[in-house]
mmCIF file of C-alpha atoms in Angstrom:
data_model
loop_
_atom_site.group_PDB
_atom_site.id
_atom_site.type_symbol
_atom_site.label_atom_id
_atom_site.label_comp_id
_atom_site.label_asym_id
_atom_site.label_seq_id
_atom_site.Cartn_x
_atom_site.Cartn_y
_atom_site.Cartn_z
ATOM 1 C CA UNK A 1 -21.303 -41.974 -66.022
ATOM 2 C CA UNK A 2 -18.781 -42.553 -63.226
ATOM 3 C CA UNK A 3 -17.833 -38.874 -63.351
ATOM 4 C CA UNK A 4 -21.491 -37.849 -62.976
ATOM 5 C CA UNK A 5 -21.950 -40.112 -59.941
ATOM 6 C CA UNK A 6 -18.714 -38.807 -58.399
ATOM 7 C CA UNK A 7 -19.853 -35.211 -58.987
ATOM 8 C CA UNK A 8 -23.219 -35.856 -57.342
ATOM 9 C CA UNK A 9 -21.497 -37.490 -54.366
ATOM 10 C CA UNK A 10 -19.142 -34.509 -53.941
ATOM 11 C CA UNK A 11 -22.082 -32.101 -54.021
ATOM 12 C CA UNK A 12 -23.797 -34.245 -51.378
ATOM 13 C CA UNK A 13 -20.702 -34.175 -49.156
ATOM 14 C CA UNK A 14 -20.323 -30.415 -49.617
ATOM 15 C CA UNK A 15 -23.889 -29.707 -48.491
ATOM 16 C CA UNK A 16 -24.084 -32.327 -45.742
ATOM 17 C CA UNK A 17 -22.286 -30.371 -42.965
ATOM 18 C CA UNK A 18 -24.583 -27.350 -43.431
ATOM 19 C CA UNK A 19 -27.737 -29.421 -43.307
ATOM 20 C CA UNK A 20 -26.457 -31.344 -40.292
ATOM 21 C CA UNK A 21 -26.009 -28.027 -38.456
ATOM 22 C CA UNK A 22 -29.562 -26.925 -39.300
ATOM 23 C CA UNK A 23 -28.314 -24.155 -41.595
ATOM 24 C CA UNK A 24 -30.569 -23.358 -44.536
ATOM 25 C CA UNK A 25 -28.618 -23.565 -47.762
ATOM 26 C CA UNK A 26 -28.696 -20.660 -50.199
ATOM 27 C CA UNK A 27 -31.392 -20.663 -52.834
ATOM 28 C CA UNK A 28 -31.509 -18.622 -56.029
ATOM 29 C CA UNK A 29 -31.842 -15.273 -54.238
ATOM 30 C CA UNK A 30 -29.979 -12.045 -54.940
ATOM 31 C CA UNK A 31 -28.376 -12.091 -51.471
ATOM 32 C CA UNK A 32 -24.666 -11.550 -50.883
ATOM 33 C CA UNK A 33 -22.747 -14.460 -49.397
ATOM 34 C CA UNK A 34 -21.919 -12.472 -46.272
ATOM 35 C CA UNK A 35 -22.312 -14.379 -43.028
ATOM 36 C CA UNK A 36 -24.258 -12.565 -40.330
ATOM 37 C CA UNK A 37 -26.318 -15.463 -39.017
ATOM 38 C CA UNK A 38 -29.883 -14.923 -37.854
ATOM 39 C CA UNK A 39 -32.454 -17.265 -36.380
ATOM 40 C CA UNK A 40 -35.800 -17.357 -38.183
ATOM 41 C CA UNK A 41 -39.203 -17.747 -36.564
ATOM 42 C CA UNK A 42 -39.199 -21.229 -38.088
ATOM 43 C CA UNK A 43 -36.273 -22.187 -35.809
ATOM 44 C CA UNK A 44 -33.802 -22.400 -38.702
ATOM 45 C CA UNK A 45 -30.444 -20.587 -38.982
ATOM 46 C CA UNK A 46 -30.013 -18.337 -42.027
ATOM 47 C CA UNK A 47 -26.735 -16.837 -43.289
ATOM 48 C CA UNK A 48 -28.193 -13.309 -43.141
ATOM 49 C CA UNK A 49 -31.498 -11.441 -42.838
ATOM 50 C CA UNK A 50 -31.554 -11.335 -46.645
ATOM 51 C CA UNK A 51 -31.572 -15.142 -46.886
ATOM 52 C CA UNK A 52 -34.355 -15.392 -44.284
ATOM 53 C CA UNK A 53 -36.408 -12.806 -46.158
ATOM 54 C CA UNK A 54 -35.831 -14.642 -49.403
ATOM 55 C CA UNK A 55 -37.476 -17.680 -47.828
ATOM 56 C CA UNK A 56 -40.301 -15.426 -46.519
ATOM 57 C CA UNK A 57 -39.281 -16.049 -42.902
ATOM 58 C CA UNK A 58 -39.200 -13.301 -40.269
ATOM 59 C CA UNK A 59 -36.008 -12.924 -38.236
ATOM 60 C CA UNK A 60 -36.533 -13.828 -34.582
ATOM 61 C CA UNK A 61 -33.069 -12.778 -33.359
ATOM 62 C CA UNK A 62 -29.523 -12.102 -34.494
ATOM 63 C CA UNK A 63 -27.155 -15.045 -34.187
ATOM 64 C CA UNK A 64 -27.791 -18.748 -34.424
ATOM 65 C CA UNK A 65 -30.815 -20.535 -32.995
ATOM 66 C CA UNK A 66 -32.013 -20.903 -30.321
ATOM 67 C CA UNK A 67 -32.663 -17.262 -29.466
ATOM 68 C CA UNK A 68 -32.262 -15.985 -25.917
ATOM 69 C CA UNK A 69 -35.475 -16.141 -23.889
ATOM 70 C CA UNK A 70 -38.086 -13.585 -24.844
ATOM 71 C CA UNK A 71 -39.689 -11.238 -22.380
ATOM 72 C CA UNK A 72 -41.809 -13.113 -19.866
ATOM 73 C CA UNK A 73 -45.344 -11.893 -20.464
ATOM 74 C CA UNK A 74 -48.087 -11.488 -17.874
ATOM 75 C CA UNK A 75 -51.001 -13.917 -18.035
ATOM 76 C CA UNK A 76 -53.345 -10.957 -18.547
ATOM 77 C CA UNK A 77 -56.115 -11.693 -21.058
ATOM 78 C CA UNK A 78 -56.309 -8.552 -23.205
ATOM 79 C CA UNK A 79 -56.598 -9.824 -26.802
ATOM 80 C CA UNK A 80 -54.930 -7.808 -29.532
ATOM 81 C CA UNK A 81 -54.777 -8.237 -33.285
ATOM 82 C CA UNK A 82 -51.247 -8.256 -34.677
ATOM 83 C CA UNK A 83 -50.162 -6.699 -37.948
ATOM 84 C CA UNK A 84 -49.781 -10.304 -39.167
ATOM 85 C CA UNK A 85 -53.542 -10.942 -38.768
ATOM 86 C CA UNK A 86 -53.112 -13.211 -35.729
ATOM 87 C CA UNK A 87 -54.957 -12.673 -32.427
ATOM 88 C CA UNK A 88 -52.594 -12.695 -29.432
ATOM 89 C CA UNK A 89 -53.414 -13.063 -25.735
ATOM 90 C CA UNK A 90 -51.963 -9.589 -25.063
ATOM 91 C CA UNK A 91 -49.592 -6.985 -26.541
ATOM 92 C CA UNK A 92 -46.551 -8.583 -24.882
ATOM 93 C CA UNK A 93 -47.238 -11.918 -26.603
ATOM 94 C CA UNK A 94 -47.638 -10.133 -29.938
ATOM 95 C CA UNK A 95 -44.273 -8.420 -29.479
ATOM 96 C CA UNK A 96 -42.570 -11.692 -28.499
ATOM 97 C CA UNK A 97 -43.830 -13.171 -31.765
ATOM 98 C CA UNK A 98 -42.454 -10.328 -33.869
ATOM 99 C CA UNK A 99 -45.792 -8.601 -34.450
ATOM 100 C CA UNK A 100 -46.966 -5.086 -33.717
ATOM 101 C CA UNK A 101 -50.455 -4.365 -32.399
ATOM 102 C CA UNK A 102 -52.848 -3.343 -35.149
ATOM 103 C CA UNK A 103 -55.879 -2.993 -32.841
ATOM 104 C CA UNK A 104 -56.747 -3.782 -29.222
ATOM 105 C CA UNK A 105 -59.300 -6.526 -29.866
ATOM 106 C CA UNK A 106 -59.342 -9.971 -31.505
ATOM 107 C CA UNK A 107 -58.768 -10.052 -35.262
ATOM 108 C CA UNK A 108 -60.003 -8.831 -37.639
ATOM 109 C CA UNK A 109 -59.646 -5.138 -36.896
ATOM 110 C CA UNK A 110 -62.582 -2.923 -37.852
ATOM 111 C CA UNK A 111 -62.018 -0.165 -40.381
ATOM 112 C CA UNK A 112 -60.767 2.938 -38.617
ATOM 113 C CA UNK A 113 -63.251 5.786 -38.241
ATOM 114 C CA UNK A 114 -60.591 8.154 -36.953
ATOM 115 C CA UNK A 115 -58.304 10.164 -39.206
ATOM 116 C CA UNK A 116 -54.569 9.431 -39.171
ATOM 117 C CA UNK A 117 -53.968 12.446 -36.964
ATOM 118 C CA UNK A 118 -56.347 13.781 -34.346
ATOM 119 C CA UNK A 119 -56.172 17.375 -33.240
ATOM 120 C CA UNK A 120 -56.064 17.921 -29.471
ATOM 121 C CA UNK A 121 -59.513 18.255 -27.854
ATOM 122 C CA UNK A 122 -61.372 17.729 -31.139
ATOM 123 C CA UNK A 123 -62.058 14.011 -30.936
ATOM 124 C CA UNK A 124 -60.875 12.511 -27.649
ATOM 125 C CA UNK A 125 -61.866 8.964 -28.692
ATOM 126 C CA UNK A 126 -59.243 8.785 -31.440
#
């Protein structure tokens, strides 16, 4: 019993410094233990993009949190729908949040009536 308690205490001490630094500990993911820290959109440091992805977190920037300041966006109100299904104030805000513009209007985007590729001068509204 004493050995079990000692083992649990050693595991606690081993993990404590990582948690104190705000570093997410590895979970059962098939990621290599290579350190190339990234900051996730949740504000947590991950050992690599693989570890962030394993936790279903998008990478905000390379390196430890906090990330350098994002682009300062204009206050222009031009709502766009991001590829993540979130409506953003404008395209700049979508980009700063790691999203790409799916359509230039609030979400949801309507089904597209244009083909993937428009020929020149055949359908100028595409």
